[in-house]
Amino acid sequence: TDAHVGRPRPGAASETRRGGNAPTAVRVAWSAGPVPPSAPSRGFDPRVGLVHPKKAAGSTTTVPIAGQGAGNSHIPVDAIAIMGNLTATGYTRGGFLALSPNGVAVTTSSVNFITGQSAIANSFIVGLAGGAVQVKVAGSATHFVIDVTGYIQ
């Protein structure tokens, strides 16, 4: 079984590991790492046009990422992870956002926010599942924004 992280490049280092009594070997090849879009892109912003309400506390939103964007900001359909910034804005009480691969339940926060702030962001690296991520809102209804700055293939 081969697993590749990043784009395979000529001369990329590789390593084969065999574990215990396992009948198979896993060959892991890696390259220089993430391949960022040359232009950061806004992966999700429900505030555009101000027609979308805040996401309710307790809600989970699936956000398609792979195959999105255009030109230098395109995220390939075979991307396995993305990096960027997750921003909470428009909340009236404290709470948090939890970012994860689509369909993966998490209980840890990615961004914490408190009363009195207008917006707060945190950087992330998150895997994609089915080409998407999910954001869970806890505490207070809020808008959230996902800015994608790079991807891993």
XYZ file of C-alpha atoms in Angstrom:
153
model
C 0.000 0.000 0.000
C 1.377 3.427 -0.917
C 0.447 6.642 0.853
C 1.571 9.961 -0.552
C 1.502 13.294 1.234
C 2.107 16.324 -0.941
C 2.818 16.126 -4.637
C 5.254 13.387 -5.617
C 8.418 15.047 -6.870
C 11.465 13.555 -8.542
C 13.941 12.593 -5.850
C 11.345 12.681 -3.057
C 12.444 10.727 -0.015
C 10.632 7.528 0.775
C 10.630 4.978 3.519
C 9.253 1.467 3.881
C 8.211 0.210 7.289
C 7.161 -3.264 8.264
C 5.445 -3.716 11.568
C 5.525 -6.758 13.834
C 3.788 -9.737 12.282
C 1.910 -7.625 9.751
C 1.823 -9.383 6.368
C 1.960 -6.127 4.401
C 4.298 -3.177 4.165
C 3.323 0.460 3.946
C 5.502 2.678 1.787
C 5.292 6.335 2.759
C 6.581 8.920 0.311
C 6.732 12.603 1.070
C 7.757 15.749 -0.705
C 8.288 19.367 0.213
C 4.770 19.486 1.649
C 1.731 21.630 0.995
C 1.058 23.188 -2.351
C -0.578 26.536 -1.541
C -2.749 28.391 -3.997
C -0.846 31.432 -5.218
C -3.781 33.540 -4.057
C -5.619 32.895 -0.759
C -9.325 32.293 -1.224
C -12.459 32.753 0.802
C -13.771 29.213 1.154
C -16.977 30.177 2.961
C -18.596 33.452 3.994
C -22.349 33.415 4.680
C -22.362 37.192 5.234
C -22.073 37.885 1.495
C -25.202 39.805 0.528
C -26.293 39.697 4.216
C -29.046 37.247 3.303
C -27.841 34.339 5.423
C -28.658 34.325 9.124
C -26.077 33.490 11.766
C -25.500 29.800 12.342
C -27.383 28.701 15.452
C -25.679 27.444 18.595
C -25.571 23.653 18.418
C -25.677 23.607 14.614
C -23.180 21.875 12.339
C -22.548 23.156 8.813
C -20.916 21.124 6.030
C -18.714 23.235 3.738
C -17.560 21.763 0.389
C -13.913 22.709 -0.253
C -12.299 20.366 -2.795
C -13.010 21.393 -6.378
C -13.912 24.929 -5.276
C -12.293 28.207 -6.292
C -11.021 29.386 -9.641
C -7.697 30.200 -11.234
C -4.869 30.501 -8.732
C -7.257 29.870 -5.821
C -8.591 26.509 -7.071
C -8.499 23.630 -4.567
C -8.078 20.330 -6.482
C -10.672 17.584 -6.078
C -7.966 15.225 -4.800
C -6.825 17.548 -1.987
C -6.698 15.651 1.317
C -6.326 18.607 3.693
C -6.398 22.389 3.760
C -4.834 25.111 5.845
C -6.161 28.577 6.533
C -7.954 30.770 9.047
C -11.324 30.242 10.718
C -12.997 33.447 11.912
C -16.012 33.892 14.208
C -17.873 37.193 13.900
C -21.260 38.694 14.749
C -21.784 36.809 18.012
C -23.349 38.344 21.117
C -22.180 35.871 23.779
C -19.210 33.591 24.300
C -18.788 30.267 22.587
C -16.588 28.360 20.194
C -16.301 26.906 16.708
C -15.068 23.345 16.156
C -13.625 22.594 12.693
C -13.194 18.986 11.539
C -13.294 16.747 8.482
C -16.897 16.311 7.304
C -18.701 13.664 9.343
C -16.121 13.562 12.154
C -17.508 14.581 15.542
C -15.159 16.688 17.653
C -15.493 18.215 21.094
C -12.429 20.460 21.026
C -12.566 24.067 19.889
C -10.775 25.629 16.935
C -11.747 29.221 17.811
C -12.998 30.498 21.179
C -14.886 33.792 21.377
C -16.129 35.953 24.248
C -18.583 38.794 24.736
C -17.125 42.168 23.771
C -15.043 41.021 20.801
C -16.187 41.883 17.284
C -14.343 39.012 15.601
C -11.588 36.514 16.325
C -9.650 34.129 14.082
C -7.357 31.159 14.451
C -5.227 29.298 11.906
C -5.829 25.630 11.182
C -4.827 22.561 9.225
C -7.709 20.139 8.773
C -8.290 16.973 6.766
C -11.025 16.745 4.162
C -13.609 13.964 4.152
C -15.627 13.679 0.978
C -13.951 16.928 -0.111
C -15.541 18.871 2.741
C -15.120 20.113 6.299
C -17.713 20.756 8.956
C -18.029 23.547 11.493
C -19.910 23.082 14.756
C -21.144 26.216 16.557
C -21.345 26.144 20.361
C -22.466 28.770 22.868
C -23.747 31.676 20.781
C -25.167 31.975 17.288
C -22.477 33.385 15.009
C -21.277 33.908 11.475
C -18.069 32.141 10.560
C -15.655 32.650 7.705
C -13.189 30.123 6.284
C -10.179 31.527 4.408
C -8.098 28.860 2.633
C -4.391 29.610 2.278
C -3.127 26.246 1.054
C -3.859 22.577 0.536
C -2.182 19.174 0.765
C -2.554 16.645 -2.005
